[in-house]
Coordinates of C-alpha atoms and ligand atoms in Angstrom, one line a residue:
X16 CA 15.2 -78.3 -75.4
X17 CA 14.2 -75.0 -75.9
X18 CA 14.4 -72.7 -73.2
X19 CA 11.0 -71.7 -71.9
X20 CA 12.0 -69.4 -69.3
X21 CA 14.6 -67.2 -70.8
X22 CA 16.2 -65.6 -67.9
X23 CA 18.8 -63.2 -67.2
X24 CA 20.1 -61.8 -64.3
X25 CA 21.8 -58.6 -64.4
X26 CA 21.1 -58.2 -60.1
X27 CA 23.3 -61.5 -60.0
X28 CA 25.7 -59.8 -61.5
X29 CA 26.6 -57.2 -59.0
X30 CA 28.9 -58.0 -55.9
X31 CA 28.2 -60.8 -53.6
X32 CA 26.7 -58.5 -50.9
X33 CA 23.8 -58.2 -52.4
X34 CA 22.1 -61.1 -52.0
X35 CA 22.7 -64.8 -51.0
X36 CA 22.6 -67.1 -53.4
X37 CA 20.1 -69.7 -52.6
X38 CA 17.7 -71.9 -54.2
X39 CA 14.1 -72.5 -53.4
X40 CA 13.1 -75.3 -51.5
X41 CA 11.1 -78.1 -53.2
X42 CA 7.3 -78.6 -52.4
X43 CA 5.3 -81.9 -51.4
X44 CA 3.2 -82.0 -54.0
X45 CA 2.5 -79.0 -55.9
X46 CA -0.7 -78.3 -57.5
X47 CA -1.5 -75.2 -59.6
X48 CA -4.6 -73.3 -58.8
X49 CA -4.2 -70.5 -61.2
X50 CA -2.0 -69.4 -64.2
X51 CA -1.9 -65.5 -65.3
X52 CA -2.2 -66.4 -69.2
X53 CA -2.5 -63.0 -70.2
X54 CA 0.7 -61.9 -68.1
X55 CA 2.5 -64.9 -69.2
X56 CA 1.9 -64.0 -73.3
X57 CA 3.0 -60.5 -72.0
X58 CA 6.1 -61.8 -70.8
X59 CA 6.4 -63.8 -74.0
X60 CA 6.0 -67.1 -72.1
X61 CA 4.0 -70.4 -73.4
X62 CA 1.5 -70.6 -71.3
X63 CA 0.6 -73.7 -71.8
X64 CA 4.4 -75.4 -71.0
X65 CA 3.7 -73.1 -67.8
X66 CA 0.8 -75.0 -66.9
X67 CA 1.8 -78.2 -68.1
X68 CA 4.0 -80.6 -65.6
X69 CA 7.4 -78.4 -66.3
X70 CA 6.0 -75.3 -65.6
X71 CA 4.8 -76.3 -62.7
X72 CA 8.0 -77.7 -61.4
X73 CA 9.3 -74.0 -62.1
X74 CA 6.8 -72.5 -60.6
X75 CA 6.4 -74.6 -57.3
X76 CA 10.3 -74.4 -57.1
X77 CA 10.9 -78.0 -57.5
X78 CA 13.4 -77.2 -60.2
X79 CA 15.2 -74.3 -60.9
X80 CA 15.1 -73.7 -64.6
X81 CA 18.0 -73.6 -66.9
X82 CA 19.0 -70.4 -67.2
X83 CA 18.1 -68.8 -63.2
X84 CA 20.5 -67.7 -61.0
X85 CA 18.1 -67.9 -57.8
X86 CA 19.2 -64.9 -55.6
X87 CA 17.7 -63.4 -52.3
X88 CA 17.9 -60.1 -52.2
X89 CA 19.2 -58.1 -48.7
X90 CA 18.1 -55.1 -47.9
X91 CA 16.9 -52.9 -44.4
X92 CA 14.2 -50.6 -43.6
X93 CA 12.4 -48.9 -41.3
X94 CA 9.7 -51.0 -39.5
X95 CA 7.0 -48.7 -38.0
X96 CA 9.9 -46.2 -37.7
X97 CA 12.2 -48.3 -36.2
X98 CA 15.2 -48.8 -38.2
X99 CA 16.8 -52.7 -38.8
X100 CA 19.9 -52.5 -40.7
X101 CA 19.3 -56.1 -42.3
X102 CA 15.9 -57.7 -43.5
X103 CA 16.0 -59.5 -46.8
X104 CA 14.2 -61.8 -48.7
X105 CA 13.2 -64.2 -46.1
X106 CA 10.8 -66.3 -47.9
X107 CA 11.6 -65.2 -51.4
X108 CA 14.1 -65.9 -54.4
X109 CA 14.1 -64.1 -57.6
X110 CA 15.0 -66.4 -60.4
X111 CA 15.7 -63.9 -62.9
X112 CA 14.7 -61.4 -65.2
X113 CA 12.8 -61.5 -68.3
X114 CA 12.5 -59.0 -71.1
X115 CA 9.2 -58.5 -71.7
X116 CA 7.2 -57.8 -75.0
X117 CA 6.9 -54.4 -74.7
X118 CA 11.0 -54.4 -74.0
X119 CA 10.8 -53.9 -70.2
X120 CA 13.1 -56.1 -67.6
X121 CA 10.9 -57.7 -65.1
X122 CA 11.7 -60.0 -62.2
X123 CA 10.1 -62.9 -62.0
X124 CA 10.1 -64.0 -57.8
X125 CA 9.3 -67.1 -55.7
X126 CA 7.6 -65.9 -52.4
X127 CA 7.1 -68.5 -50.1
X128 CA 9.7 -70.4 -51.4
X129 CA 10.9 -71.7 -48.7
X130 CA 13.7 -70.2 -46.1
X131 CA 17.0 -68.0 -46.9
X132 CA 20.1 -66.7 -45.1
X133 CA 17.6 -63.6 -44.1
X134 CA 14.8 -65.9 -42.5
X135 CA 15.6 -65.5 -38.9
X136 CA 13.1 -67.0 -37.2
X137 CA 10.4 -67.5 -40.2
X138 CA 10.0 -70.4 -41.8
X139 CA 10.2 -68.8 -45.4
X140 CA 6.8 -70.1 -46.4
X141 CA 3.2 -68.8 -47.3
X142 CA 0.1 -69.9 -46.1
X143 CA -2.6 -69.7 -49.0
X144 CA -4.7 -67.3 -47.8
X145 CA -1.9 -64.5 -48.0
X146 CA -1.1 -65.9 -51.6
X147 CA -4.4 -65.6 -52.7
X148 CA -5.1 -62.0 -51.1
X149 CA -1.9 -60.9 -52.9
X150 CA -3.5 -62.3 -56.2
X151 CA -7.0 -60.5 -56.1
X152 CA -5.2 -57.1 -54.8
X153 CA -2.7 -57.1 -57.2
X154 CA -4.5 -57.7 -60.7
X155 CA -7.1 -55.6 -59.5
X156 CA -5.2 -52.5 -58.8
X157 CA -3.4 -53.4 -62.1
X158 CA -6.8 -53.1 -64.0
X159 CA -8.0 -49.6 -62.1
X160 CA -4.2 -48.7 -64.0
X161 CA -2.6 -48.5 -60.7
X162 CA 1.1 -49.4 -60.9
X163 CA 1.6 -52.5 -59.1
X164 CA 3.7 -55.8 -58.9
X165 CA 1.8 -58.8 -60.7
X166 CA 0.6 -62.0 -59.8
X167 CA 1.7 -64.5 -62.6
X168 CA 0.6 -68.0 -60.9
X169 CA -0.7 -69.5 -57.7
X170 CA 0.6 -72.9 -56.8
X171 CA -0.5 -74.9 -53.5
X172 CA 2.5 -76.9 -51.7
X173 CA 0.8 -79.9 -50.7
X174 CA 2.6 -78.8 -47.2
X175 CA 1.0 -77.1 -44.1
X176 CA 2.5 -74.1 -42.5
X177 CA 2.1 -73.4 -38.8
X178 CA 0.9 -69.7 -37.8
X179 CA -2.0 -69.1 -35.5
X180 CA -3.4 -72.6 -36.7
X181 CA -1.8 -75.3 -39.3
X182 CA -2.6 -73.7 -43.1
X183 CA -2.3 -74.7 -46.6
X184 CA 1.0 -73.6 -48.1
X185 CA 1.4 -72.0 -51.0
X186 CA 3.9 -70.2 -53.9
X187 CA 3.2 -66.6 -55.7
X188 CA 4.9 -66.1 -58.5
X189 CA 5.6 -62.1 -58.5
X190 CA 6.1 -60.3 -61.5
X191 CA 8.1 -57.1 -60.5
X192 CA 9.9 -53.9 -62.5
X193 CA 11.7 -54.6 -60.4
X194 CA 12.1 -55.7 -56.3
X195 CA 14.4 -52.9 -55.4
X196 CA 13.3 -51.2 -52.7
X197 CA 14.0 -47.7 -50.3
X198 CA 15.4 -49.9 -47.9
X199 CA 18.0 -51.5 -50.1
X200 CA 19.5 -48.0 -50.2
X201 CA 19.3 -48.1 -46.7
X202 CA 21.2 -51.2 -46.0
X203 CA 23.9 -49.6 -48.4
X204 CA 24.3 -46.4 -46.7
X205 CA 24.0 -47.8 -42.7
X206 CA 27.1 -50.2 -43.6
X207 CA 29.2 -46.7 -45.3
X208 CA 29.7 -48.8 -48.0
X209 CA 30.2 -46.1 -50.6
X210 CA 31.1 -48.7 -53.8
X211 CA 28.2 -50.7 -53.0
X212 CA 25.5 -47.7 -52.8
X213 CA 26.7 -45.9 -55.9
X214 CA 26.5 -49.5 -57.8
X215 CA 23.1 -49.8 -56.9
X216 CA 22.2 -46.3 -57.9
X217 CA 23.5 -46.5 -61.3
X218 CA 21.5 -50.7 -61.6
X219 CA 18.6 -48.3 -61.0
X220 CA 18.7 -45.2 -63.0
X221 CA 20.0 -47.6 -65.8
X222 CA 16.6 -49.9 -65.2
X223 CA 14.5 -47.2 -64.7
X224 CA 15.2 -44.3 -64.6
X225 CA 17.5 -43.4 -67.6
X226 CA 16.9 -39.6 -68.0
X227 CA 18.5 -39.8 -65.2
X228 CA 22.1 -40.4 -66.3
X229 CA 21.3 -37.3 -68.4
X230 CA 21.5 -35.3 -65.8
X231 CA 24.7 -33.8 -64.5
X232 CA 23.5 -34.3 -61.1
X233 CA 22.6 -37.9 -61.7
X234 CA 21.6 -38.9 -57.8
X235 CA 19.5 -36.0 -57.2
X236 CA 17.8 -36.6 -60.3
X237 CA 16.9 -40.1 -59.3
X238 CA 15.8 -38.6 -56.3
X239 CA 13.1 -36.4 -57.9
X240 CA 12.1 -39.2 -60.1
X241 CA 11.5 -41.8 -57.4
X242 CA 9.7 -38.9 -55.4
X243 CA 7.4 -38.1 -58.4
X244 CA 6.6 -41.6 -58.8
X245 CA 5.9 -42.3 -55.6
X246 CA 3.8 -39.1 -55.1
X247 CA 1.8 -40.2 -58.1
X248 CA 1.5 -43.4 -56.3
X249 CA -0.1 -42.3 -53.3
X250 CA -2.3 -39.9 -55.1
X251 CA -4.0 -43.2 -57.1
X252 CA -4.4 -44.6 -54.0
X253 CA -6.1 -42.7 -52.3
X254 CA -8.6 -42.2 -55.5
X255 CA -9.7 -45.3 -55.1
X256 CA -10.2 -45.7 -51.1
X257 CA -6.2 -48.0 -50.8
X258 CA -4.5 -48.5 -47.7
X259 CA -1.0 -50.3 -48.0
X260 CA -1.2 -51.0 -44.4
X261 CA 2.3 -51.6 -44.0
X262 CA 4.4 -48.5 -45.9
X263 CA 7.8 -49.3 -44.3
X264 CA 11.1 -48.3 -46.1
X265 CA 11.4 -52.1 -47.3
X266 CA 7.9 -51.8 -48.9
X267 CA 8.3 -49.1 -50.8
X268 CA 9.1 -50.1 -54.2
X269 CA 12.1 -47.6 -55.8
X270 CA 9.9 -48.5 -59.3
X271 CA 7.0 -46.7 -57.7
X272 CA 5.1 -50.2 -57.6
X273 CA 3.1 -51.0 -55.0
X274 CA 4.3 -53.8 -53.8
X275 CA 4.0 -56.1 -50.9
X276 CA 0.7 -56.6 -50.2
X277 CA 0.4 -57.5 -46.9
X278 CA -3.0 -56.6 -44.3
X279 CA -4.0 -54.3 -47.2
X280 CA -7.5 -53.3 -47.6
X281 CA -9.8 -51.2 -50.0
X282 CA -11.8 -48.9 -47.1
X283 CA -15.7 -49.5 -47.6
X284 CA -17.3 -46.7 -45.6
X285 CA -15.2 -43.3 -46.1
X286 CA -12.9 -42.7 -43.3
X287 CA -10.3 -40.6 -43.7
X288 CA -8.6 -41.9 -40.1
X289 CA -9.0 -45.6 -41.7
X290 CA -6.7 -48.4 -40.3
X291 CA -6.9 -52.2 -41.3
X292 CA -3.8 -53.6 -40.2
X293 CA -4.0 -55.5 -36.9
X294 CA -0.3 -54.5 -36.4
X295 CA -0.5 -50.5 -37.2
X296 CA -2.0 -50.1 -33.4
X297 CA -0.9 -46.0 -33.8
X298 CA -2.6 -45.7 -37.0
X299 CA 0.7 -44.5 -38.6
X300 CA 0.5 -45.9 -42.1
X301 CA -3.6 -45.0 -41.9
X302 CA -5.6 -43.9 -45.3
X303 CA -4.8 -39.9 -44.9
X304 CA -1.9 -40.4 -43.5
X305 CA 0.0 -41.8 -46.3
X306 CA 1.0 -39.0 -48.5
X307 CA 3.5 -37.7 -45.3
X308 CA 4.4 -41.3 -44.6
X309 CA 5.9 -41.3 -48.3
X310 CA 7.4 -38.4 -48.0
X311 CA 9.1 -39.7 -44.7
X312 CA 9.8 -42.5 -46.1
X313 CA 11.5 -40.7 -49.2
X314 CA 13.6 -38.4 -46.9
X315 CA 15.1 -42.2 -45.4
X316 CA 15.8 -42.2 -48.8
X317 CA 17.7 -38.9 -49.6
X318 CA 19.6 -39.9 -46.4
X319 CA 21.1 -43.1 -47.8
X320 CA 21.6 -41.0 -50.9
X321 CA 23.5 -38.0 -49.7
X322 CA 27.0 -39.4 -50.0
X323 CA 26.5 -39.8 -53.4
X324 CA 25.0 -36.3 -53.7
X325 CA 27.3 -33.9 -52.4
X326 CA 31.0 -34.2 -50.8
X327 CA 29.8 -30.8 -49.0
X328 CA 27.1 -32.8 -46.8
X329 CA 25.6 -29.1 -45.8
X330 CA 24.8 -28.3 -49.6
X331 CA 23.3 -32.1 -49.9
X332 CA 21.2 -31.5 -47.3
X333 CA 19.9 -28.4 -49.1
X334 CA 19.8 -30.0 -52.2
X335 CA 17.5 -33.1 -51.3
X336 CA 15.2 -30.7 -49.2
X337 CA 14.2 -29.0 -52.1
X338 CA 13.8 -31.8 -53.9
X339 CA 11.6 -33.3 -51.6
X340 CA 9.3 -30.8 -51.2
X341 CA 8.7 -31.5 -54.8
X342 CA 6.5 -34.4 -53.5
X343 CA 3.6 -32.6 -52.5
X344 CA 3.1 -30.5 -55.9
X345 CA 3.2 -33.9 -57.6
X346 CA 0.9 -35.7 -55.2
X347 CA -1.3 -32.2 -55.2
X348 CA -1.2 -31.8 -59.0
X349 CA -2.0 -36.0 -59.4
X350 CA -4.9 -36.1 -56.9
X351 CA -6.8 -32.9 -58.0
X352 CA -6.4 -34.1 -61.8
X353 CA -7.7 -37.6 -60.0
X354 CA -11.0 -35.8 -58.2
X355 CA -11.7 -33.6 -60.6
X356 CA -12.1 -36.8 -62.7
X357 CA -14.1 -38.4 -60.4
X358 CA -16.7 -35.6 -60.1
X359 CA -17.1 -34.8 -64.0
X360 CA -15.2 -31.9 -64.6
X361 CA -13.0 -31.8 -67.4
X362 CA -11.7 -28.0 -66.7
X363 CA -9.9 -26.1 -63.8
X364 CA -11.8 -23.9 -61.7
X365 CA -10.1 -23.0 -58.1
X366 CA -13.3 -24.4 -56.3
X367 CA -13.6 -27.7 -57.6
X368 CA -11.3 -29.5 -54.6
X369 CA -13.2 -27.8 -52.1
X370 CA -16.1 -29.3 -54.1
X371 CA -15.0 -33.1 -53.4
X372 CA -13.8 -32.1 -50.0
X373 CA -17.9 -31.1 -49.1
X374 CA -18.5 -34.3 -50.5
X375 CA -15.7 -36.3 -48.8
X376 CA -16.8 -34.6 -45.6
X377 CA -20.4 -35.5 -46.4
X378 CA -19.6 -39.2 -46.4
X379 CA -17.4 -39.3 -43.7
X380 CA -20.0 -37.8 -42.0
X381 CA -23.0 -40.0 -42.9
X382 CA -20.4 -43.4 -43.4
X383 CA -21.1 -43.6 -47.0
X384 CA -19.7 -46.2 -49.2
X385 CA -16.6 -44.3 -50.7
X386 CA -16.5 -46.2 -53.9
X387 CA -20.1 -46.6 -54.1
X388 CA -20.9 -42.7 -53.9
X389 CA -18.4 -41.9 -56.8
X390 CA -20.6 -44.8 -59.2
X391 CA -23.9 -44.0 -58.2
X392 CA -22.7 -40.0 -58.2
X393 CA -21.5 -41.0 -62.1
X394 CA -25.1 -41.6 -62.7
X395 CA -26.7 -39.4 -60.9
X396 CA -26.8 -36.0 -63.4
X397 CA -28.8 -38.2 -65.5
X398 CA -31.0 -40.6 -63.9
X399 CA -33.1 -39.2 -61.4
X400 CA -33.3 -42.9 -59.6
X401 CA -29.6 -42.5 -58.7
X402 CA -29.5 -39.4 -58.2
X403 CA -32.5 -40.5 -55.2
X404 CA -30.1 -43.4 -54.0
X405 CA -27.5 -40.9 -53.4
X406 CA -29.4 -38.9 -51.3
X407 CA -30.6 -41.8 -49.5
X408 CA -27.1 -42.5 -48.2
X409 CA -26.7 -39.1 -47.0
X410 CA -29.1 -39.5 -44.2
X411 CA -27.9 -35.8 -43.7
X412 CA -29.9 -35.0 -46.8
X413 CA -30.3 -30.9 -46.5
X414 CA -26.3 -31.2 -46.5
X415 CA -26.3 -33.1 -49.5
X416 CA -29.0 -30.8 -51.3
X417 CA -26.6 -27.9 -50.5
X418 CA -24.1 -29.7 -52.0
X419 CA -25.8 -31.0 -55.1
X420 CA -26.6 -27.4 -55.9
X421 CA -23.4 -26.4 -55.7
X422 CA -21.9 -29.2 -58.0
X423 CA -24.9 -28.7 -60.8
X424 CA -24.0 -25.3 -60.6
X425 CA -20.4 -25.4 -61.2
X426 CA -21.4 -28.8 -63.7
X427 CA -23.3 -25.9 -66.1
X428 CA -20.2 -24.5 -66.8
X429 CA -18.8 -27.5 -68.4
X430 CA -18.6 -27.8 -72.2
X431 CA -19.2 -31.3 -71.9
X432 CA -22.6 -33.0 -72.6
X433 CA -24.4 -35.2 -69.4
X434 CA -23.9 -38.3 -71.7
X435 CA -20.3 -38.3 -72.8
X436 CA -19.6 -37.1 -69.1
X437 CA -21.5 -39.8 -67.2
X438 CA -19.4 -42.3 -69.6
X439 CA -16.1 -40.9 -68.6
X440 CA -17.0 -40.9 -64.9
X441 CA -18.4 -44.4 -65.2
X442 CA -14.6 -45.2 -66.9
X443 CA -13.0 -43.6 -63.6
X444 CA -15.4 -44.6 -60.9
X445 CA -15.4 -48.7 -60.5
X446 CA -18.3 -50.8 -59.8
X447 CA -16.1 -53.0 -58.2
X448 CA -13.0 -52.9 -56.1
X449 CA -11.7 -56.1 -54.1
X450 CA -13.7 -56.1 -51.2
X451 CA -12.3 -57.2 -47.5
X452 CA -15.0 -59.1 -46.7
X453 CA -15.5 -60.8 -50.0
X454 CA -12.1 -61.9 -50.0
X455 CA -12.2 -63.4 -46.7
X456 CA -15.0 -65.3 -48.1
X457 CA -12.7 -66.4 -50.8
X458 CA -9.8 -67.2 -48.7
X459 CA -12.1 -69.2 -46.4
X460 CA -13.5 -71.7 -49.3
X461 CA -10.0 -72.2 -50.5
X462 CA -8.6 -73.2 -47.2
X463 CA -11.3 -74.8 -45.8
X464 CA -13.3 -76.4 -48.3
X465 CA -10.2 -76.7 -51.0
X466 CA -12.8 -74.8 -53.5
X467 CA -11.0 -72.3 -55.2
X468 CA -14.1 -71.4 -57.5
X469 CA -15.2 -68.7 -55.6
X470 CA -11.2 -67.1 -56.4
X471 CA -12.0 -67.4 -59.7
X472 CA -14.9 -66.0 -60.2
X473 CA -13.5 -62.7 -58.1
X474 CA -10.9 -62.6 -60.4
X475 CA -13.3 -62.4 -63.4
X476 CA -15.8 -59.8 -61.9
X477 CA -12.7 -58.0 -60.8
X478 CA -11.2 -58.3 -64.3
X479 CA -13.7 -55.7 -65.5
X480 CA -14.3 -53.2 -62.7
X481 CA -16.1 -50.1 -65.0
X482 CA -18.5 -52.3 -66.6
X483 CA -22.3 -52.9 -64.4
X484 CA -22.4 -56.9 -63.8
X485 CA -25.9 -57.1 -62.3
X486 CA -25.4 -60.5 -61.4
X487 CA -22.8 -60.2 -59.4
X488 CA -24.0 -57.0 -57.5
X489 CA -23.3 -59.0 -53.9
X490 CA -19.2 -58.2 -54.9
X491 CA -20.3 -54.4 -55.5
X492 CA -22.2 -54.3 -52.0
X493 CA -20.3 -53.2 -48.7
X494 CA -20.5 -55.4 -46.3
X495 CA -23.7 -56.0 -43.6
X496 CA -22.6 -55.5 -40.1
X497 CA -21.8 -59.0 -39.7
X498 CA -20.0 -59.2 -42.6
X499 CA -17.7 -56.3 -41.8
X500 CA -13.7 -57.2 -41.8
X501 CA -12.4 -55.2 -39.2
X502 CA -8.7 -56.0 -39.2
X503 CA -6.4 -57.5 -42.1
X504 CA -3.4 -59.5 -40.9
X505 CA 0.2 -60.0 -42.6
X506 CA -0.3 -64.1 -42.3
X507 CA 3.0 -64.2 -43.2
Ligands
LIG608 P1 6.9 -58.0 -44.6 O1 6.3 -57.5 -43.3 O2 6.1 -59.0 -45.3 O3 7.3 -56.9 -45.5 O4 8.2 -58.8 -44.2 C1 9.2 -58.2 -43.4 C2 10.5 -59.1 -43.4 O5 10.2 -60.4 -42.8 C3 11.0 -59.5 -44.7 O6 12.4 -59.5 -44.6 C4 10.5 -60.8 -45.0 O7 11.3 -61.6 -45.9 C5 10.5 -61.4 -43.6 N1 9.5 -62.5 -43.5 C6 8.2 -62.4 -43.5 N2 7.5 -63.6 -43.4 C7 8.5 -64.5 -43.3 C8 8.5 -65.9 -43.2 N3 7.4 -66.7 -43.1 N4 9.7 -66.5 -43.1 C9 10.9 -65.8 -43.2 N5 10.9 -64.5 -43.3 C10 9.8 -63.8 -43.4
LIG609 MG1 8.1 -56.7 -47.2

């Protein structure tokens, strides 16, 4: 037989401690309710034995193919600031790894598969509404060319899980660079287990980072590369309206993925003070503040990392500060080049992010649509009927007619014609993001009326966010007051 999932398992390789080795639990009666085919060619996988009755047993967990060593991963983090020296997978396994086309090691994950040695008191499954908000989220922010774990297939368990009500279970199969996270440094360094941190150090800047080993100060170096990822990161997000919602140390992808979408949520009206998550009551991981909460988050990291840094723990210390404060060039650098995008300009003038500020304040101010402002603000030089539907959603319109002089002013000095311009900014502004409310809807059918058509059809639209699709304009439309999605939960 030939071998259909060809994995390997270089994590599996590394001492006992970290991870348990379990397998995933076998499902009722699994049904697949979507297949990534694209991903899955990507990964040089048949999709068609994927969808086909051994795939599914694969992908369900019914069978553990051939060549995985099913592993759940340990690691801590800090929780809201609170620090818990052991989390884990708890409701995932990685099968493997898989060498992708392009040449890059992925990990290919079970989540909901069913309980681990880290599961306390979870049952170590997903209920499909979760599944199915991690889906849309995901391959969206993959298109918009933010980096981001994948979603290679959905898969309902035939089983019911208990939260606030009985739900339909279900299986993601996560597609990862790799599920390493801050916290798995963490749980290294709280144990002082010296062999075991500098192992996982050199796993990582071998998978990803290997200018790295180049360096003659090899940890630091992964230091500032993890920190100029993850500024990049948060910059993206914040271009187009993301909050994580949940930004502990054990969601924070060392790749610079985001990863572990939980109560996530694309804002609709701008609000820089925006919180989603019914379990961030202080608003610590809210939209603004999650440049510093990265940077927090980095210094747990140069914490776990010191040891490995500098036997002088003084000159460490020094060391990783400066290194840090590297974060907020990158993030600066990342989300000026991101704005200025956004409003037209291709060249640097010193005004132009006090430019989008006025206009950032201006919606906050009048509670405009963030992502709609950019779009219609990408047609607006040109077309003197968007430029009037701007306005209208300013209802502070002298602030916006300041304003607008201001941009067309500063716009005139651009070498760039209004057509070629209004096509980039139409390439960096989307139509359409994954809405809150729309996925609710979505997540309703499926788990109430088993009709995963309106999931599919999200998928598409959201498939090509740049391009106008008229006749879908009620996924481009925030959401009427009734509609409104005030609070996004883990569902775990
Ligand atoms: P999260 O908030 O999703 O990042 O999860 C935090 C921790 O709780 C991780 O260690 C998860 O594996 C664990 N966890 C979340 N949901 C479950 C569940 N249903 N069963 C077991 N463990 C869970
Ligand atoms: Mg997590």
């Amino acid at each position: 037989m030939a071998v259909h999932l060809p994995f390997e398992n270089t994590y599996a390789r590394l001492p006992d401690r970290f991870y348990a080795r379990v397998a995933p639990t076998p499902v009722r009666s699994p049904r697949l309710i979507r297949l990534n085919t694209e991903l899955a060619v990507d990964l040089g996988l048949d999709p068609e034995w994927l969808a086909g009755s051994q795939g599914l047993e694969a992908l369900s967990g019914q069978r553990v193919p051939d060549a995985a060593e099913p592993i759940a991963l340990a690691y801590a983090g800090h929780q809201f600031g609170h620090f818990v020296p052991q989390l884990g997978d708890g409701r995932a396994v990685l099968l493997g790894e898989i060498v992708d086309r392009h040449g890059v090691r992925r990990d290919v994950q079970l989540k909901g598969s069913g309980p681990t040695p880290f599961s306390r008191r979870g049952d170590g499954r997903a209920a499909l509404g979760p599944v199915l908000r991690e889906y849309v989220v995901s391959e969206a922010m993959n298109v918009l060319g933010i980096p981001t774990t994948r979603s290679l297939a959905a898969v309902l368990t035939g089983e019911t899980v208990t939260r606030e009500t009985e739900l339909p279970g279900a299986v993601l199969t996560r597609i990862a660079t790799s599920h390493i996270r801050v916290g798995t440094f963490q749980f290294f360094a709280a144990r002082r287990d010296l062999e075991g941190l500098r192992l996982l150090a050199d796993h990582v800047i071998a998978r990803h980072y290997p200018e790295a080993a180049r360096s003659d100060r090899r940890y630091l170096s992964l230091l500032e590369l993890v920190t100029s990822r993850q500024a990049d990161l948060i910059a993206r997000w914040l271009l187009v309206g993301f909050i994580h919602g949940v930004m502990n140390t054990d969601n924070m992808s060392i790749a610079g993925e985001t990863i572990d979408y939980g109560p996530c949520a694309f804002m609709d009206e701008y609000d820089p003070g925006k919180v989603f998550s019914s379990i961030d009551r202080q608003g610590r991981y809210a939209y603004e503040n999650q440049p510093q909460i990265a940077t927090w988050n980095l210094a747990r990291l140069a914490e776990a990392l010191l040891p490995l840094i500098d036997e002088d723990q003084q000159k460490a210390v020094q060391q990783v500060e400066n290194v840090l404060e590297g974060f907020s060039t990158r993030f600066e650098a990342t989300y000026s080049d991101g704005m200025r995008q956004k409003l037209g300009l291709s060249t640097v003038e010193d005004g132009d992010i006090g430019l989008a500020g006025e206009f950032l304040d201006l919606l906050a101010t009048n509670q405009v649509d963030f992502t709609i402002a950019f779009r219609r603000l990408s047609d607006a030089a040109d077309d003197a009927v968007a430029n009037d539907e701007l306005r209208g959603l300013c209802q502070n319109s002298p602030g916006f007619d300041a304003w607008w002089v201001r941009l067309r002013a500063r716009l005139a000095r651009e070498p760039e014609t209004v057509k070629s311009r209004r096509m980039r900014m139409r390439a960096v502004n989307p139509a359409f993001i994954p809405r809150n409310h729309r996925i609710e809807e979505i997540i309703e059918a499926a788990t109430v009326a088993n009709d995963f058509a309106p999931f599919h059809e999200m998928l598409s639209i959201l498939a090509r966010p740049f391009d106008d699709q008229p006749d879908f304009a009620r996924y481009q439309e925030s959401p009427q007051p009734h509609e409104r999605v005030c609070q996004t939960f883990c569902g775990t």
